[in-house]
């Protein structure tokens, strides 16, 4: 980051300082606000992050990340650091990825379809551009976003070459009767009145809970999936990740489960954050850049010693 002193005529410039010169080593990327129409006709906004050396004559793999509304964060700066749960936009654009961050707008009773309406419409609009490699598309989300990743791949066939879901709720019918382990609060409010937006109790509208639960569509999944579910998660019961992983294993689908023992909903231990960052990059590089599969994907491997 350089600070310059200039005169009123903007002709004479003197360099005052050059803070953090190591930042010049990164291709920080550029971001722009884009607009499109959802399948239901509503106008939506989102952010598109491109590599700093973007060349429209080349093609780039694209990862779509989402969580509620993000277009108002267009001026947010993302420093390069190990991830607690989500992809680092700066790190990935610096490594030749395009990142799409769509806004998602919801109604009542159908959060899964609302996500499909907003997110997939945006992806389909973007892949009309020749500089996006439509054969190398990825999805990534955490918590509420992780749930939607799990849901979307039950409906998108082979559209996405890889997906990563952190702390996903995969089965609303089993999660409904649980608690938030950190607070002890019952989870029923989450579905009846909260973020999950079902709007009814499970006895009055069981069909909505089944419709919006990815586990009941697991047999339709054709996208390789990386799951993170931590046993110290105080918000989402980690057995939700286990349920989904076991379903995919039973169906002989390509899936991997990461569990950082004792760590939280969003990782708090730096060695675990580093480990997750490496594994997510390995995973996406393999499926979106055709890099060789790392050993842990083929044979499994314990997390690095974090004691």
CSV table of C-alpha atoms in Angstrom, one decimal:
chain,number,residue,atom,x,y,z
A,1,UNK,CA,0.0,0.0,0.0
A,2,UNK,CA,1.6,3.2,-1.2
A,3,UNK,CA,0.8,6.8,-0.1
A,4,UNK,CA,1.6,9.7,-2.4
A,5,UNK,CA,1.6,13.4,-1.9
A,6,UNK,CA,0.4,15.5,-4.9
A,7,UNK,CA,0.0,19.1,-5.7
A,8,UNK,CA,-3.3,20.7,-6.7
A,9,UNK,CA,-2.3,20.4,-10.4
A,10,UNK,CA,-1.9,16.6,-10.0
A,11,UNK,CA,1.4,16.8,-11.9
A,12,UNK,CA,4.0,16.6,-9.2
A,13,UNK,CA,3.9,13.4,-7.2
A,14,UNK,CA,6.1,12.5,-4.3
A,15,UNK,CA,6.2,9.1,-2.7
A,16,UNK,CA,5.7,9.5,1.0
A,17,UNK,CA,5.7,5.9,2.1
A,18,UNK,CA,5.3,2.3,0.9
A,19,UNK,CA,3.6,0.4,3.6
A,20,UNK,CA,3.4,-3.4,3.5
A,21,UNK,CA,5.3,-3.9,0.2
A,22,UNK,CA,4.6,-7.7,0.5
A,23,UNK,CA,1.1,-7.0,-0.7
A,24,UNK,CA,2.5,-6.5,-4.2
A,25,UNK,CA,3.1,-10.2,-4.3
A,26,UNK,CA,-0.6,-10.9,-4.5
A,27,UNK,CA,-3.0,-10.5,-7.4
A,28,UNK,CA,-5.7,-9.0,-5.2
A,29,UNK,CA,-8.4,-9.2,-7.7
A,30,UNK,CA,-11.2,-6.8,-8.8
A,31,UNK,CA,-14.9,-6.8,-7.8
A,32,UNK,CA,-17.9,-5.6,-9.7
A,33,UNK,CA,-21.6,-5.4,-9.0
A,34,UNK,CA,-23.7,-7.5,-11.4
A,35,UNK,CA,-27.5,-7.8,-12.0
A,36,UNK,CA,-29.7,-10.5,-13.5
A,37,UNK,CA,-33.2,-11.8,-13.2
A,38,UNK,CA,-34.2,-14.8,-11.2
A,39,UNK,CA,-36.3,-17.6,-12.8
A,40,UNK,CA,-39.4,-15.9,-11.2
A,41,UNK,CA,-38.5,-12.6,-12.9
A,42,UNK,CA,-37.2,-10.7,-9.8
A,43,UNK,CA,-34.2,-8.5,-10.3
A,44,UNK,CA,-31.2,-9.6,-8.2
A,45,UNK,CA,-27.7,-8.3,-7.5
A,46,UNK,CA,-24.5,-10.0,-6.7
A,47,UNK,CA,-20.7,-9.6,-6.6
A,48,UNK,CA,-18.3,-11.0,-9.2
A,49,UNK,CA,-14.6,-11.2,-8.2
A,50,UNK,CA,-12.1,-11.6,-11.0
A,51,UNK,CA,-8.3,-12.1,-10.9
A,52,UNK,CA,-6.3,-8.9,-11.1
A,53,UNK,CA,-4.7,-10.1,-14.4
A,54,UNK,CA,-8.0,-11.2,-15.8
A,55,UNK,CA,-7.9,-11.8,-19.6
A,56,UNK,CA,-11.3,-12.1,-21.4
A,57,UNK,CA,-9.7,-14.4,-24.0
A,58,UNK,CA,-8.9,-17.0,-21.4
A,59,UNK,CA,-11.3,-19.3,-19.4
A,60,UNK,CA,-11.5,-19.5,-15.7
A,61,UNK,CA,-13.1,-21.9,-13.2
A,62,UNK,CA,-15.8,-20.3,-11.1
A,63,UNK,CA,-16.8,-20.9,-7.5
A,64,UNK,CA,-20.1,-19.6,-6.3
A,65,UNK,CA,-20.3,-18.7,-2.6
A,66,UNK,CA,-23.5,-17.3,-0.9
A,67,UNK,CA,-25.0,-16.4,2.4
A,68,UNK,CA,-28.2,-14.3,2.5
A,69,UNK,CA,-27.3,-10.9,1.1
A,70,UNK,CA,-23.7,-9.8,0.3
A,71,UNK,CA,-23.9,-7.2,-2.5
A,72,UNK,CA,-23.7,-4.4,0.1
A,73,UNK,CA,-20.1,-5.6,0.9
A,74,UNK,CA,-18.7,-4.6,-2.5
A,75,UNK,CA,-16.1,-2.4,-0.8
A,76,UNK,CA,-15.0,-4.9,1.8
A,77,UNK,CA,-11.4,-5.9,1.8
A,78,UNK,CA,-10.5,-9.5,2.3
A,79,UNK,CA,-7.0,-10.1,3.6
A,80,UNK,CA,-5.2,-13.3,2.8
A,81,UNK,CA,-5.4,-15.6,5.9
A,82,UNK,CA,-6.4,-19.2,6.8
A,83,UNK,CA,-10.1,-19.8,6.6
A,84,UNK,CA,-12.4,-20.5,9.5
A,85,UNK,CA,-15.0,-22.0,7.2
A,86,UNK,CA,-15.4,-20.3,3.8
A,87,UNK,CA,-13.2,-19.6,0.8
A,88,UNK,CA,-11.0,-16.5,0.9
A,89,UNK,CA,-11.9,-14.5,-2.1
A,90,UNK,CA,-8.5,-12.8,-2.4
A,91,UNK,CA,-6.6,-16.1,-2.2
A,92,UNK,CA,-8.7,-17.8,-4.8
A,93,UNK,CA,-8.8,-14.9,-7.3
A,94,UNK,CA,-5.0,-14.7,-6.8
A,95,UNK,CA,-4.9,-18.3,-7.9
A,96,UNK,CA,-6.9,-17.9,-11.0
A,97,UNK,CA,-10.5,-18.4,-9.9
A,98,UNK,CA,-13.5,-16.3,-10.5
A,99,UNK,CA,-15.8,-16.0,-7.5
A,100,UNK,CA,-19.5,-15.3,-7.8
A,101,UNK,CA,-21.4,-14.1,-4.7
A,102,UNK,CA,-25.2,-13.8,-5.4
A,103,UNK,CA,-27.8,-12.3,-3.2
A,104,UNK,CA,-30.5,-14.8,-2.2
A,105,UNK,CA,-34.1,-13.6,-1.4
A,106,UNK,CA,-36.6,-15.9,0.4
A,107,UNK,CA,-40.3,-16.3,0.8
A,108,UNK,CA,-42.0,-18.7,3.2
A,109,UNK,CA,-41.9,-22.4,3.2
A,110,UNK,CA,-39.5,-23.1,0.3
A,111,UNK,CA,-36.0,-21.9,1.2
A,112,UNK,CA,-34.4,-24.6,-0.9
A,113,UNK,CA,-36.3,-23.6,-4.1
A,114,UNK,CA,-35.7,-19.9,-3.3
A,115,UNK,CA,-32.0,-20.6,-3.2
A,116,UNK,CA,-32.3,-22.4,-6.6
A,117,UNK,CA,-34.3,-19.6,-8.0
A,118,UNK,CA,-31.7,-16.9,-7.1
A,119,UNK,CA,-28.4,-18.8,-7.3
A,120,UNK,CA,-28.7,-21.1,-10.3
A,121,UNK,CA,-30.3,-18.3,-12.4
A,122,UNK,CA,-27.3,-16.2,-11.7
A,123,UNK,CA,-24.8,-19.0,-12.6
A,124,UNK,CA,-26.7,-19.7,-15.8
A,125,UNK,CA,-26.5,-16.0,-16.8
A,126,UNK,CA,-22.8,-15.8,-16.1
A,127,UNK,CA,-21.8,-18.9,-18.0
A,128,UNK,CA,-23.0,-17.2,-21.1
A,129,UNK,CA,-19.6,-15.5,-21.0
A,130,UNK,CA,-16.9,-17.4,-22.8
A,131,UNK,CA,-14.3,-16.6,-20.1
A,132,UNK,CA,-16.1,-18.8,-17.6
A,133,UNK,CA,-15.4,-22.5,-17.9
A,134,UNK,CA,-18.8,-24.0,-17.6
A,135,UNK,CA,-17.3,-27.4,-17.2
A,136,UNK,CA,-15.4,-26.4,-14.0
A,137,UNK,CA,-18.0,-24.8,-11.7
A,138,UNK,CA,-17.9,-25.1,-7.9
A,139,UNK,CA,-20.2,-24.3,-4.9
A,140,UNK,CA,-19.2,-23.4,-1.4
A,141,UNK,CA,-21.1,-22.4,1.7
A,142,UNK,CA,-21.1,-22.5,5.5
A,143,UNK,CA,-24.0,-23.1,7.9
A,144,UNK,CA,-27.1,-21.8,6.2
A,145,UNK,CA,-25.1,-21.5,3.1
A,146,UNK,CA,-23.8,-25.1,3.6
A,147,UNK,CA,-27.3,-26.3,3.8
A,148,UNK,CA,-28.1,-24.7,0.5
A,149,UNK,CA,-25.0,-26.2,-1.1
A,150,UNK,CA,-26.3,-29.6,-0.1
A,151,UNK,CA,-29.8,-28.8,-1.4
A,152,UNK,CA,-28.7,-27.4,-4.7
A,153,UNK,CA,-26.6,-30.4,-5.8
A,154,UNK,CA,-29.7,-32.6,-5.4
A,155,UNK,CA,-31.3,-30.5,-8.3
A,156,UNK,CA,-28.4,-29.6,-10.6
A,157,UNK,CA,-27.3,-32.9,-12.0
A,158,UNK,CA,-23.7,-32.5,-13.3
A,159,UNK,CA,-23.8,-28.7,-13.5
A,160,UNK,CA,-21.2,-28.4,-10.7
A,161,UNK,CA,-17.9,-30.3,-10.8
A,162,UNK,CA,-17.4,-29.9,-7.0
A,163,UNK,CA,-19.1,-28.6,-3.9
A,164,UNK,CA,-18.1,-27.9,-0.3
A,165,UNK,CA,-20.7,-27.7,2.5
A,166,UNK,CA,-19.6,-26.5,5.9
A,167,UNK,CA,-21.9,-27.3,8.9
A,168,UNK,CA,-24.9,-28.2,6.8
A,169,UNK,CA,-28.3,-29.2,8.0
A,170,UNK,CA,-29.1,-32.1,5.8
A,171,UNK,CA,-32.3,-33.5,7.5
A,172,UNK,CA,-34.7,-30.9,8.8
A,173,UNK,CA,-37.0,-33.7,10.3
A,174,UNK,CA,-34.2,-34.9,12.6
A,175,UNK,CA,-32.7,-31.4,13.3
A,176,UNK,CA,-36.1,-30.0,14.2
A,177,UNK,CA,-36.2,-31.8,17.6
A,178,UNK,CA,-32.7,-31.0,18.6
A,179,UNK,CA,-31.0,-28.2,20.5
A,180,UNK,CA,-28.3,-25.7,20.0
A,181,UNK,CA,-25.6,-27.2,22.1
A,182,UNK,CA,-23.9,-23.9,23.0
A,183,UNK,CA,-27.0,-22.2,24.3
A,184,UNK,CA,-29.4,-25.1,25.0
A,185,UNK,CA,-32.1,-23.4,23.0
A,186,UNK,CA,-34.5,-25.7,21.1
A,187,UNK,CA,-34.1,-25.7,17.3
A,188,UNK,CA,-37.8,-25.6,16.5
A,189,UNK,CA,-37.8,-21.8,16.4
A,190,UNK,CA,-35.2,-22.0,13.6
A,191,UNK,CA,-37.7,-23.6,11.2
A,192,UNK,CA,-41.0,-22.1,12.5
A,193,UNK,CA,-39.9,-18.5,13.0
A,194,UNK,CA,-36.2,-18.2,12.1
A,195,UNK,CA,-33.7,-18.3,9.3
A,196,UNK,CA,-34.8,-21.7,7.8
A,197,UNK,CA,-38.2,-20.0,7.0
A,198,UNK,CA,-40.4,-23.1,6.9
A,199,UNK,CA,-43.0,-21.1,8.8
A,200,UNK,CA,-44.9,-24.1,10.2
A,201,UNK,CA,-44.4,-26.7,12.8
A,202,UNK,CA,-43.4,-30.2,11.6
A,203,UNK,CA,-46.8,-31.8,12.3
A,204,UNK,CA,-48.8,-29.3,10.3
A,205,UNK,CA,-46.4,-29.3,7.3
A,206,UNK,CA,-44.2,-32.4,7.3
A,207,UNK,CA,-44.1,-32.3,3.5
A,208,UNK,CA,-42.2,-28.9,3.6
A,209,UNK,CA,-39.6,-30.3,5.9
A,210,UNK,CA,-39.0,-33.3,3.6
A,211,UNK,CA,-39.1,-31.1,0.5
A,212,UNK,CA,-36.4,-28.8,1.9
A,213,UNK,CA,-34.1,-31.6,3.4
A,214,UNK,CA,-31.2,-32.5,1.1
A,215,UNK,CA,-30.9,-36.0,2.5
A,216,UNK,CA,-34.1,-37.1,0.8
A,217,UNK,CA,-32.7,-36.1,-2.6
A,218,UNK,CA,-29.2,-37.6,-2.0
A,219,UNK,CA,-29.8,-40.3,-4.6
A,220,UNK,CA,-29.9,-37.6,-7.3
A,221,UNK,CA,-26.5,-36.1,-6.4
A,222,UNK,CA,-23.8,-36.4,-9.1
A,223,UNK,CA,-21.5,-33.7,-7.7
A,224,UNK,CA,-18.4,-34.6,-5.5
A,225,UNK,CA,-19.0,-33.1,-2.1
A,226,UNK,CA,-16.6,-32.1,0.7
A,227,UNK,CA,-18.4,-31.7,4.1
A,228,UNK,CA,-17.1,-30.1,7.3
A,229,UNK,CA,-18.9,-31.0,10.5
A,230,UNK,CA,-17.2,-30.3,13.9
A,231,UNK,CA,-18.1,-32.0,17.1
A,232,UNK,CA,-17.7,-28.7,19.0
A,233,UNK,CA,-20.3,-26.9,16.9
A,234,UNK,CA,-22.7,-25.1,19.2
A,235,UNK,CA,-25.1,-24.0,16.5
A,236,UNK,CA,-25.6,-26.9,14.0
A,237,UNK,CA,-25.6,-30.4,15.4
A,238,UNK,CA,-22.6,-32.1,13.8
A,239,UNK,CA,-24.5,-35.3,13.3
A,240,UNK,CA,-26.3,-33.5,10.4
A,241,UNK,CA,-23.0,-33.8,8.5
A,242,UNK,CA,-22.6,-37.4,9.5
A,243,UNK,CA,-26.2,-38.2,8.3
A,244,UNK,CA,-25.5,-36.7,4.9
A,245,UNK,CA,-22.1,-38.3,4.6
A,246,UNK,CA,-23.4,-41.7,5.5
A,247,UNK,CA,-26.2,-41.4,3.0
A,248,UNK,CA,-23.8,-40.5,0.3
A,249,UNK,CA,-21.5,-43.4,1.2
A,250,UNK,CA,-24.4,-45.8,1.2
A,251,UNK,CA,-25.3,-44.5,-2.3
A,252,UNK,CA,-21.6,-44.8,-3.4
A,253,UNK,CA,-21.4,-41.1,-4.1
A,254,UNK,CA,-18.0,-39.3,-4.0
A,255,UNK,CA,-17.9,-37.6,-0.6
A,256,UNK,CA,-15.4,-36.6,2.1
A,257,UNK,CA,-16.1,-35.6,5.7
A,258,UNK,CA,-13.9,-33.4,7.8
A,259,UNK,CA,-14.3,-33.3,11.6
A,260,UNK,CA,-12.0,-31.1,13.6
A,261,UNK,CA,-12.3,-32.6,17.1
A,262,UNK,CA,-13.4,-30.1,19.7
A,263,UNK,CA,-13.5,-27.2,17.3
A,264,UNK,CA,-16.4,-24.9,16.7
A,265,UNK,CA,-19.1,-24.0,14.1
A,266,UNK,CA,-16.5,-21.7,12.5
A,267,UNK,CA,-13.0,-23.0,13.2
A,268,UNK,CA,-11.2,-21.2,16.1
A,269,UNK,CA,-7.9,-23.1,16.2
A,270,UNK,CA,-5.4,-21.8,13.8
A,271,UNK,CA,-3.8,-25.1,12.9
A,272,UNK,CA,-7.2,-26.4,12.0
A,273,UNK,CA,-7.9,-23.3,9.9
A,274,UNK,CA,-4.7,-23.8,8.0
A,275,UNK,CA,-5.6,-27.5,7.5
A,276,UNK,CA,-9.0,-26.7,6.2
A,277,UNK,CA,-7.7,-24.0,3.8
A,278,UNK,CA,-5.2,-26.5,2.3
A,279,UNK,CA,-7.8,-29.2,1.9
A,280,UNK,CA,-10.4,-26.9,0.3
A,281,UNK,CA,-7.8,-25.7,-2.2
A,282,UNK,CA,-6.7,-29.3,-2.9
A,283,UNK,CA,-10.3,-30.3,-3.4
A,284,UNK,CA,-11.3,-27.5,-5.8
A,285,UNK,CA,-8.0,-27.6,-7.6
A,286,UNK,CA,-8.5,-31.3,-8.3
A,287,UNK,CA,-12.0,-30.9,-9.7
A,288,UNK,CA,-11.9,-27.4,-11.2
A,289,UNK,CA,-8.3,-27.3,-12.4
A,290,UNK,CA,-7.7,-31.0,-13.1
A,291,UNK,CA,-4.8,-31.1,-10.6
A,292,UNK,CA,-3.9,-34.6,-9.3
A,293,UNK,CA,-5.9,-35.8,-6.3
A,294,UNK,CA,-4.0,-35.3,-3.0
A,295,UNK,CA,-3.3,-38.4,-0.9
A,296,UNK,CA,-5.9,-37.5,1.7
A,297,UNK,CA,-8.7,-37.7,-0.9
A,298,UNK,CA,-7.6,-41.1,-2.0
A,299,UNK,CA,-6.5,-42.8,1.2
A,300,UNK,CA,-7.7,-40.5,4.0
A,301,UNK,CA,-5.5,-38.8,6.5
A,302,UNK,CA,-5.7,-37.5,10.1
A,303,UNK,CA,-5.7,-33.7,10.7
A,304,UNK,CA,-2.4,-32.2,11.5
A,305,UNK,CA,-1.3,-32.4,15.1
A,306,UNK,CA,-2.8,-29.3,16.7
A,307,UNK,CA,-1.7,-29.8,20.3
